[in-house]
PDB file of C-alpha atoms in Angstrom:
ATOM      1  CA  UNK A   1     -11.586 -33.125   7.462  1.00  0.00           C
ATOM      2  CA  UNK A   2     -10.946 -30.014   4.971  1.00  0.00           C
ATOM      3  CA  UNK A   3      -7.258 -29.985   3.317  1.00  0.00           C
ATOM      4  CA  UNK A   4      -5.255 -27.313   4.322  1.00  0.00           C
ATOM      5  CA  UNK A   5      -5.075 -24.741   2.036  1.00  0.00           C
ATOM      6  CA  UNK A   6      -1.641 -25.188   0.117  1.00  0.00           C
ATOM      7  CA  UNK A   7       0.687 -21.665  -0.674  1.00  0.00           C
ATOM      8  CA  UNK A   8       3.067 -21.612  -3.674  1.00  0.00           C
ATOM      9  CA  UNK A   9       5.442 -18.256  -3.327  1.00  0.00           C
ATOM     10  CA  UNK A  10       5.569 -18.669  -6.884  1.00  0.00           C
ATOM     11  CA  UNK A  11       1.976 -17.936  -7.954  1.00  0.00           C
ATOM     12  CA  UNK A  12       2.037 -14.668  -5.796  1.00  0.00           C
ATOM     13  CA  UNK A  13       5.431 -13.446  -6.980  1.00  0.00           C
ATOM     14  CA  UNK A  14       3.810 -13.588 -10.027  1.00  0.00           C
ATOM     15  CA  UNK A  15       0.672 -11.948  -9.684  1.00  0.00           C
ATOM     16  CA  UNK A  16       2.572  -8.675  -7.621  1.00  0.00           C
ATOM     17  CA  UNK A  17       5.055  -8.524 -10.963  1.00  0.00           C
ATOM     18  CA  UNK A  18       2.468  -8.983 -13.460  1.00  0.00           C
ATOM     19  CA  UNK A  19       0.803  -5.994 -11.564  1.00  0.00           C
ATOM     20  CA  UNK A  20       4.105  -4.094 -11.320  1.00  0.00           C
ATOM     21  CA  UNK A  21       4.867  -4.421 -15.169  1.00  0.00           C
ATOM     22  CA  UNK A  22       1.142  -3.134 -15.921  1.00  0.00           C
ATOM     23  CA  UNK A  23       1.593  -0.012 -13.487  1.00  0.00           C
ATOM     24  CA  UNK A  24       4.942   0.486 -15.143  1.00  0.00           C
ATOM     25  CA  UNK A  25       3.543   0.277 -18.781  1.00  0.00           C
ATOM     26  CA  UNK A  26       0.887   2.663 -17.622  1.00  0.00           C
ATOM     27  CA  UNK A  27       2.928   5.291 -16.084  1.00  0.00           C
ATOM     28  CA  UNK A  28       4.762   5.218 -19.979  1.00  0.00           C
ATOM     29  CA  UNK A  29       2.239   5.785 -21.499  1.00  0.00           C
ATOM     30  CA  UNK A  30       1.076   8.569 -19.371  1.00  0.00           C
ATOM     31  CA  UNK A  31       4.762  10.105 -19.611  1.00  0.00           C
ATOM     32  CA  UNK A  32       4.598  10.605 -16.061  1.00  0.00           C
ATOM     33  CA  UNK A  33       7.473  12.062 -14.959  1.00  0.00           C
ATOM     34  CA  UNK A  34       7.865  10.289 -11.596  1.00  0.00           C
ATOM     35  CA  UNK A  35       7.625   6.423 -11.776  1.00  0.00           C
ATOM     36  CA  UNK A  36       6.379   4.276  -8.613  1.00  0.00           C
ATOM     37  CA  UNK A  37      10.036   3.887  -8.061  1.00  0.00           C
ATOM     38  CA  UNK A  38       9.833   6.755  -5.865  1.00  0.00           C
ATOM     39  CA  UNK A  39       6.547   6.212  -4.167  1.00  0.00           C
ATOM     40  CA  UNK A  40       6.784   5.577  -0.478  1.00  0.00           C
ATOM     41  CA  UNK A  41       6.653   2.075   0.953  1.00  0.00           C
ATOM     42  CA  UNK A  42       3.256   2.395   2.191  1.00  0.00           C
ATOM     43  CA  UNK A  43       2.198   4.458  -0.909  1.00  0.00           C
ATOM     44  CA  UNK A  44       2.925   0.845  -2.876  1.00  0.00           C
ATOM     45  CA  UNK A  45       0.988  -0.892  -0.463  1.00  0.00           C
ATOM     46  CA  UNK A  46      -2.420  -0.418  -2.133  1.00  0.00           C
ATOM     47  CA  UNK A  47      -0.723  -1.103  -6.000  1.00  0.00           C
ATOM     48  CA  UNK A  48       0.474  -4.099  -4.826  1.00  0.00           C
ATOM     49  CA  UNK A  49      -2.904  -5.226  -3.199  1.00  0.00           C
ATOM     50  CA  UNK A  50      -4.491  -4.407  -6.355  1.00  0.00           C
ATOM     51  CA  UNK A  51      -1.789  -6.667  -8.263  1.00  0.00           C
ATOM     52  CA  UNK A  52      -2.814  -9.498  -5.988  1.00  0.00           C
ATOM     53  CA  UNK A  53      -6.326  -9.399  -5.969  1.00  0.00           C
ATOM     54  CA  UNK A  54      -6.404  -9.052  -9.988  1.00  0.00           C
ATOM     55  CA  UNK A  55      -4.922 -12.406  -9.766  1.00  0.00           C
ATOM     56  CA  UNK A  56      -8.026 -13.953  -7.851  1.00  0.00           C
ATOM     57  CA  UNK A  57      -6.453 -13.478  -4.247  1.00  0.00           C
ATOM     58  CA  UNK A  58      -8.252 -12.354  -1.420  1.00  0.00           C
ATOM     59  CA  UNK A  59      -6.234  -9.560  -0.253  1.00  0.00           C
ATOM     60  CA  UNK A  60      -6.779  -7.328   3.466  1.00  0.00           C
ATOM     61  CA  UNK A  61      -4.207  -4.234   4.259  1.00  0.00           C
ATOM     62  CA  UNK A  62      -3.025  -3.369   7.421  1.00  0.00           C
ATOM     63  CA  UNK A  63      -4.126  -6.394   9.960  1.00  0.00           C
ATOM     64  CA  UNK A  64      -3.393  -7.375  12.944  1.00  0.00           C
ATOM     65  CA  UNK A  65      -0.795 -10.513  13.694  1.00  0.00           C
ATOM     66  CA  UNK A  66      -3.084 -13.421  15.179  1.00  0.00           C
ATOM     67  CA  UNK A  67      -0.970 -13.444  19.081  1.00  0.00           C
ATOM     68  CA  UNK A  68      -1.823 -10.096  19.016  1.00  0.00           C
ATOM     69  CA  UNK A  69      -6.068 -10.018  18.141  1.00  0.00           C
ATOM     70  CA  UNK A  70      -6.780 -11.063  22.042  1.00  0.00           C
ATOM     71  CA  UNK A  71      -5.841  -7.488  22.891  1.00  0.00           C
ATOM     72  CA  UNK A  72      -8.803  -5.407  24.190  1.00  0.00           C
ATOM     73  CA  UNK A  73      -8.501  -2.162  21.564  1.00  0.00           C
ATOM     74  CA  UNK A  74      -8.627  -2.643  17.564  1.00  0.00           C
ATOM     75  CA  UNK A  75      -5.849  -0.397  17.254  1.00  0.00           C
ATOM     76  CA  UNK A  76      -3.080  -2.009  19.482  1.00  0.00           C
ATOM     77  CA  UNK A  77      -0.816  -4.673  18.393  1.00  0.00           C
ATOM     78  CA  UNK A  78       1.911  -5.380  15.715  1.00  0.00           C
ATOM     79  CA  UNK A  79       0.211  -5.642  12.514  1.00  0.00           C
ATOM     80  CA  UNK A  80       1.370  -7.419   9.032  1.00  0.00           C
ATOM     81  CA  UNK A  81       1.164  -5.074   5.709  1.00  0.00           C
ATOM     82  CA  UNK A  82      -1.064  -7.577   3.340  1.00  0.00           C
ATOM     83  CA  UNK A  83      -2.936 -10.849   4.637  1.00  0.00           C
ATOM     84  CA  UNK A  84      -3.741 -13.399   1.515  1.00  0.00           C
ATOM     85  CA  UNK A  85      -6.020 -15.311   1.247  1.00  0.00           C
ATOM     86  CA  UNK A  86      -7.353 -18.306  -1.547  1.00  0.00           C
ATOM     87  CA  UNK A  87     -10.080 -17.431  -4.296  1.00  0.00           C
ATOM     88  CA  UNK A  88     -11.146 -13.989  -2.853  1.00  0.00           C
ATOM     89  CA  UNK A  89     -11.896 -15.155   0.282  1.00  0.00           C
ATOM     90  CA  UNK A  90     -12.793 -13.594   3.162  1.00  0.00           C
ATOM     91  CA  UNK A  91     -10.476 -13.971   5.870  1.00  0.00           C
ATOM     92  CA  UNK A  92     -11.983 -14.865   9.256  1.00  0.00           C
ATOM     93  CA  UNK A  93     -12.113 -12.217  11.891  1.00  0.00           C
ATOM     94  CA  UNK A  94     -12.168 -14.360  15.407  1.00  0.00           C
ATOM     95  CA  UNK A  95     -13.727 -11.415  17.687  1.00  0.00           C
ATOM     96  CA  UNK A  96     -16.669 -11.379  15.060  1.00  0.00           C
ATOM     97  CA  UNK A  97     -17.498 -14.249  13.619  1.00  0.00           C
ATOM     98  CA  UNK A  98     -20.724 -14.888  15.882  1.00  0.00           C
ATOM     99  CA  UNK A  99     -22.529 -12.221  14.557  1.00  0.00           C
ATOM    100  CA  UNK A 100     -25.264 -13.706  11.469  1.00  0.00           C
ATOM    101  CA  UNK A 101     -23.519 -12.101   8.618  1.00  0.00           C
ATOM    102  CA  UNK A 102     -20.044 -13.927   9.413  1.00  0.00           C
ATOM    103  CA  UNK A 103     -19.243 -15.538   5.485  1.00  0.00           C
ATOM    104  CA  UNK A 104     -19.174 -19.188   6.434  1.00  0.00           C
ATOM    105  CA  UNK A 105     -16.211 -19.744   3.948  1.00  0.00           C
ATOM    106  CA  UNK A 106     -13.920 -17.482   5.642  1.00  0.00           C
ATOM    107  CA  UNK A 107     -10.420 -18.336   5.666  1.00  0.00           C
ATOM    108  CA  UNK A 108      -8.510 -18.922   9.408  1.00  0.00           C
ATOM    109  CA  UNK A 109      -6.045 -16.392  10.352  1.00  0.00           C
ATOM    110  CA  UNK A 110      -3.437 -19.530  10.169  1.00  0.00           C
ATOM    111  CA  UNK A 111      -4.649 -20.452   7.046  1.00  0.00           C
ATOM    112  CA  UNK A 112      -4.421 -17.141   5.539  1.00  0.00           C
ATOM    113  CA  UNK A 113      -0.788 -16.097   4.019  1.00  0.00           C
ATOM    114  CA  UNK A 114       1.207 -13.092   5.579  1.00  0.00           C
ATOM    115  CA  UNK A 115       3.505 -11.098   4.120  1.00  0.00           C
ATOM    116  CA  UNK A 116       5.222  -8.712   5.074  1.00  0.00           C
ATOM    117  CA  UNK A 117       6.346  -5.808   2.447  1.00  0.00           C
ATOM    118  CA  UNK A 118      10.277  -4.143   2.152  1.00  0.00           C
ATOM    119  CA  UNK A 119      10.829  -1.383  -0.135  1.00  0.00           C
ATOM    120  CA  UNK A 120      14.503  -0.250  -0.588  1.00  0.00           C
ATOM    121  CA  UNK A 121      16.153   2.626  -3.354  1.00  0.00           C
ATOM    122  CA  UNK A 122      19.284   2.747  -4.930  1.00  0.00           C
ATOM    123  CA  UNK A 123      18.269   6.249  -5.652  1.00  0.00           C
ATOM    124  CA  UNK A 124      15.938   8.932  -4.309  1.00  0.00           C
ATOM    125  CA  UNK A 125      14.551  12.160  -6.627  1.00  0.00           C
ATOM    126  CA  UNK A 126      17.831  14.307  -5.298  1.00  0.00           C
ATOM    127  CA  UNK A 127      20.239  11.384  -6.064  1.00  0.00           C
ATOM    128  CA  UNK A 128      22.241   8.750  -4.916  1.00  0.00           C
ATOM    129  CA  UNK A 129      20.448   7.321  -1.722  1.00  0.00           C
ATOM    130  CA  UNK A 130      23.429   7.353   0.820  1.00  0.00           C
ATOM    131  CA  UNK A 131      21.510   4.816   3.107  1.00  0.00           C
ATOM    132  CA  UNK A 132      20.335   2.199   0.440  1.00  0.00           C
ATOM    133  CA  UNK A 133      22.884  -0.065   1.915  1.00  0.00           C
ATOM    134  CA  UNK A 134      22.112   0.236   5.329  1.00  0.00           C
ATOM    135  CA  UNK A 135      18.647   0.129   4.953  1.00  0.00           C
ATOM    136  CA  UNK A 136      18.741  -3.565   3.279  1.00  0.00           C
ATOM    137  CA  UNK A 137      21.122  -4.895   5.951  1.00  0.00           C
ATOM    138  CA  UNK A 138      18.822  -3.528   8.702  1.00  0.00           C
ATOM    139  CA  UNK A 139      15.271  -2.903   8.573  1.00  0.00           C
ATOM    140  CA  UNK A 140      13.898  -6.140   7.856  1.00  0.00           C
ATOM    141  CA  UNK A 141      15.227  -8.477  11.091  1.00  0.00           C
ATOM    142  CA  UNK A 142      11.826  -7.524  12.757  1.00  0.00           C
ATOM    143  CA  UNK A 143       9.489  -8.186  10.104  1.00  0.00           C
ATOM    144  CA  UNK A 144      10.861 -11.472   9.504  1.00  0.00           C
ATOM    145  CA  UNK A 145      10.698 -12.240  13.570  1.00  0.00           C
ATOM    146  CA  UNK A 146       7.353 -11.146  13.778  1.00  0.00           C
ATOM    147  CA  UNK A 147       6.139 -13.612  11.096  1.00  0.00           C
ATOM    148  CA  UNK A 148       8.292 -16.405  12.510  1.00  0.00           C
ATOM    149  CA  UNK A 149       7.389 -16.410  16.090  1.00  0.00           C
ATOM    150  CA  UNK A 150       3.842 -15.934  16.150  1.00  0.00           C
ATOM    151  CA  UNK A 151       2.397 -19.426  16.512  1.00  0.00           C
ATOM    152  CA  UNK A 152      -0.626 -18.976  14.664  1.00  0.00           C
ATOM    153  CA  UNK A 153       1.158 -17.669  11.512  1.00  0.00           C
ATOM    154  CA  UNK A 154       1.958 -21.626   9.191  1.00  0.00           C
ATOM    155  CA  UNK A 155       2.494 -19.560   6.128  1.00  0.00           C
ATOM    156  CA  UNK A 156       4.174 -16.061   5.823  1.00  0.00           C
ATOM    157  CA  UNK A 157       6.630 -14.433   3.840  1.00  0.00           C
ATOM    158  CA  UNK A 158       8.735 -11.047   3.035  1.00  0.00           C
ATOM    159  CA  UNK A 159       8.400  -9.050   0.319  1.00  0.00           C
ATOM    160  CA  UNK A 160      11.442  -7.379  -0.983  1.00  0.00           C
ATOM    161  CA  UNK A 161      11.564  -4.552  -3.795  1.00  0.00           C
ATOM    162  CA  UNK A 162      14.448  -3.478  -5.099  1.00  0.00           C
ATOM    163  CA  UNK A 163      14.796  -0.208  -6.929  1.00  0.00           C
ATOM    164  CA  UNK A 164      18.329  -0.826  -8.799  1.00  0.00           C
ATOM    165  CA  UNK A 165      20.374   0.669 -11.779  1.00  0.00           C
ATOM    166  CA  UNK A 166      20.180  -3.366 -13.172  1.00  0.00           C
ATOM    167  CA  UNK A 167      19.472  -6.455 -12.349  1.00  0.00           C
ATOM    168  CA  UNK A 168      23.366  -7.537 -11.713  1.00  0.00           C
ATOM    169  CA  UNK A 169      23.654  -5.144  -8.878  1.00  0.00           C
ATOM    170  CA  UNK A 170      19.944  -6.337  -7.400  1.00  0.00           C
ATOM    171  CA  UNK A 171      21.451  -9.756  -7.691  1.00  0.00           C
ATOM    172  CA  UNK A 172      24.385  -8.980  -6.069  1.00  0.00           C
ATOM    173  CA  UNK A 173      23.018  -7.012  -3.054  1.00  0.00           C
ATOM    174  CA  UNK A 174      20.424 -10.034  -2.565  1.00  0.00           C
ATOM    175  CA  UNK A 175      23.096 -12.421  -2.138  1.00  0.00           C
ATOM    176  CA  UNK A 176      24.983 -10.096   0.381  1.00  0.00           C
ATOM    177  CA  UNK A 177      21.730  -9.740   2.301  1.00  0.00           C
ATOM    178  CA  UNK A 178      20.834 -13.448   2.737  1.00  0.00           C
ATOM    179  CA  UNK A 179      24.393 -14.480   3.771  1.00  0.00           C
ATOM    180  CA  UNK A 180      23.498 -11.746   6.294  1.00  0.00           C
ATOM    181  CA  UNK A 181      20.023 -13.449   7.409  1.00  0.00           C
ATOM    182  CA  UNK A 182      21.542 -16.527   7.404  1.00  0.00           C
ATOM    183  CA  UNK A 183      24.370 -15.571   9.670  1.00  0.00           C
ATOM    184  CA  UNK A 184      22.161 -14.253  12.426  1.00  0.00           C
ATOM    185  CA  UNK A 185      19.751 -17.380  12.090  1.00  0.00           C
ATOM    186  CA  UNK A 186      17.039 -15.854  10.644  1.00  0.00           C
ATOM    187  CA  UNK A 187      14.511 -18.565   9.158  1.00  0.00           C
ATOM    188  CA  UNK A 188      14.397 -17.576   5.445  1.00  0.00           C
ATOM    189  CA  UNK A 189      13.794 -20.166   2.380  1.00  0.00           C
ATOM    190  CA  UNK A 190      14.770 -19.686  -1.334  1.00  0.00           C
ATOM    191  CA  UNK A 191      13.087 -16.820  -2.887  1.00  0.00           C
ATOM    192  CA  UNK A 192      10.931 -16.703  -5.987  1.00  0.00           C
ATOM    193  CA  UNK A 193      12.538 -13.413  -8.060  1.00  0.00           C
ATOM    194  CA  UNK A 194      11.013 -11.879 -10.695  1.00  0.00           C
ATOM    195  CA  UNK A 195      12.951  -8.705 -12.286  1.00  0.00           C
ATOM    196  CA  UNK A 196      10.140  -5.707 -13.786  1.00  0.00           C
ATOM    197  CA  UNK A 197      12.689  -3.642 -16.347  1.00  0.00           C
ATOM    198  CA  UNK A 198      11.827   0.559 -15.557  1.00  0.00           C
ATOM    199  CA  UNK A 199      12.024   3.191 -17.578  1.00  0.00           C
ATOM    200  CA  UNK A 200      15.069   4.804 -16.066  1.00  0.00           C
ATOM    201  CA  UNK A 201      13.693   8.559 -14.783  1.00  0.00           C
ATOM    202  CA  UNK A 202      16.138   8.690 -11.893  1.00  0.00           C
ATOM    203  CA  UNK A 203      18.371   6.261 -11.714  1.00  0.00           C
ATOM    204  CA  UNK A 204      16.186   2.975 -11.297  1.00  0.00           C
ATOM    205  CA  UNK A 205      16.806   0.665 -14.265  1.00  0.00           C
ATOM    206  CA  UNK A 206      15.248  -2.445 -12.619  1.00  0.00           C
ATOM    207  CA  UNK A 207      12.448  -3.167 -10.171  1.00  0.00           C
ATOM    208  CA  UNK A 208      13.554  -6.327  -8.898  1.00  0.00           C
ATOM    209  CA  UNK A 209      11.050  -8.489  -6.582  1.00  0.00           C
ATOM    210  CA  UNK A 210      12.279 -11.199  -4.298  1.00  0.00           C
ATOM    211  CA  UNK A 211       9.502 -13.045  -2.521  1.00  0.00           C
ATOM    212  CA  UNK A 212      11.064 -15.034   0.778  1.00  0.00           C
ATOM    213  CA  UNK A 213       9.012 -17.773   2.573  1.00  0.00           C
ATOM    214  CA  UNK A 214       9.501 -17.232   6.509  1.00  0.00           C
ATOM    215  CA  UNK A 215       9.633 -20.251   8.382  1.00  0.00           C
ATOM    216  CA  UNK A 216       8.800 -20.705  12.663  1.00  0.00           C
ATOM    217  CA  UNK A 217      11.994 -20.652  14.593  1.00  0.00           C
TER     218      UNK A 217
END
């Protein structure tokens, strides 16, 4: 019987930040005068792949949840931001694996790691962002659902990125935001953190990354 491939949050938290810190080090030395800090959340999506995959991941963008690949058209069901998956592995594609050219060391979909990816600003180009707070408290109940109740997800987690003036406020509005999850029963475990200092162009001091393992309700 093959082991079951074994997922330490720790090792991936590391590879996004170690990414993150290069991209932020670039963007210096360019002088650019925006920073990632204001890319959109699905703008980071391909930076953070690349952070992953530099690390000896296998990485896929944009695929859809296991309960949901049964469904007749490609494009219909829920679908997870970045699938992981050991050693640059392929990961396994159910609906095609009889053809010749399948890789016979593809990884199963509930093998593979799933996260999901939350991006939220303190500030935005114009300013203060008057929703940051809501926007933490709210938006990520359904990502977090989504990789808890489908059955063939074992190993999944969320992604948050904090844009903050410093670290102490990041720290603070974490805390605030898992009493939250854990009030409404939401399955979280400790996070790994990691905190990516910024050249402050508009407010964000701190990039701070808190990497949540999601466990099955």
């Amino acid at each position: 019987m093959v082991d079951p491939i074994r997922w330490f949050i720790a090792d991936i938290a590391d590879a996004i930040s170690d990414g993150l810190r290069a991209h932020a080090a670039a963007q210096d030395a360019e002088q650019t005068v925006h920073g990632f800090d204001l890319d959109d959340e699905v703008d980071l999506h391909p930076l953070l792949a690349d952070a992953i995959a530099q690390a000896g991941f296998g990485v896929e963008r944009e695929q859809r949840y296991p309960s949901d690949r049964g469904k007749r058209k490609r494009s219909e069901g829920k679908r997870c931001d970045l699938v992981l998956t050991p050693e640059g592995r392929s990961l396994a594609e159910p609906d095609r694996d009889d053809t010749l050219f399948a890789p016979t060391d593809a990884v199963p979909l509930e093998e593979a790691f799933w996260l999901e990816v939350k991006t939220v600003s303190q500030f935005r180009e114009t300013g203060a962002n008057s929703t940051y707070a809501s926007q933490l408290l709210s938006t990520v109940k359904q990502d977090i659902t989504k990789l808890s109740r489908d059955d063939d997800v074992r190993h999944g987690g969320l992604l948050l990125l904090l844009f903050v003036a410093d670290a102490d406020i990041a720290h603070h509005d974490l805390r605030v935001w898992q009493d939250r999850c854990i009030e409404r029963g939401l399955p979280i475990g400790a996070p790994s953190e990691r905190h990516i200092q910024l050249t402050n162009r508009h407010g964000h001091g701190t990039c701070f990354l808190a990497l949540y393992p999601v466990h099955k309700l």
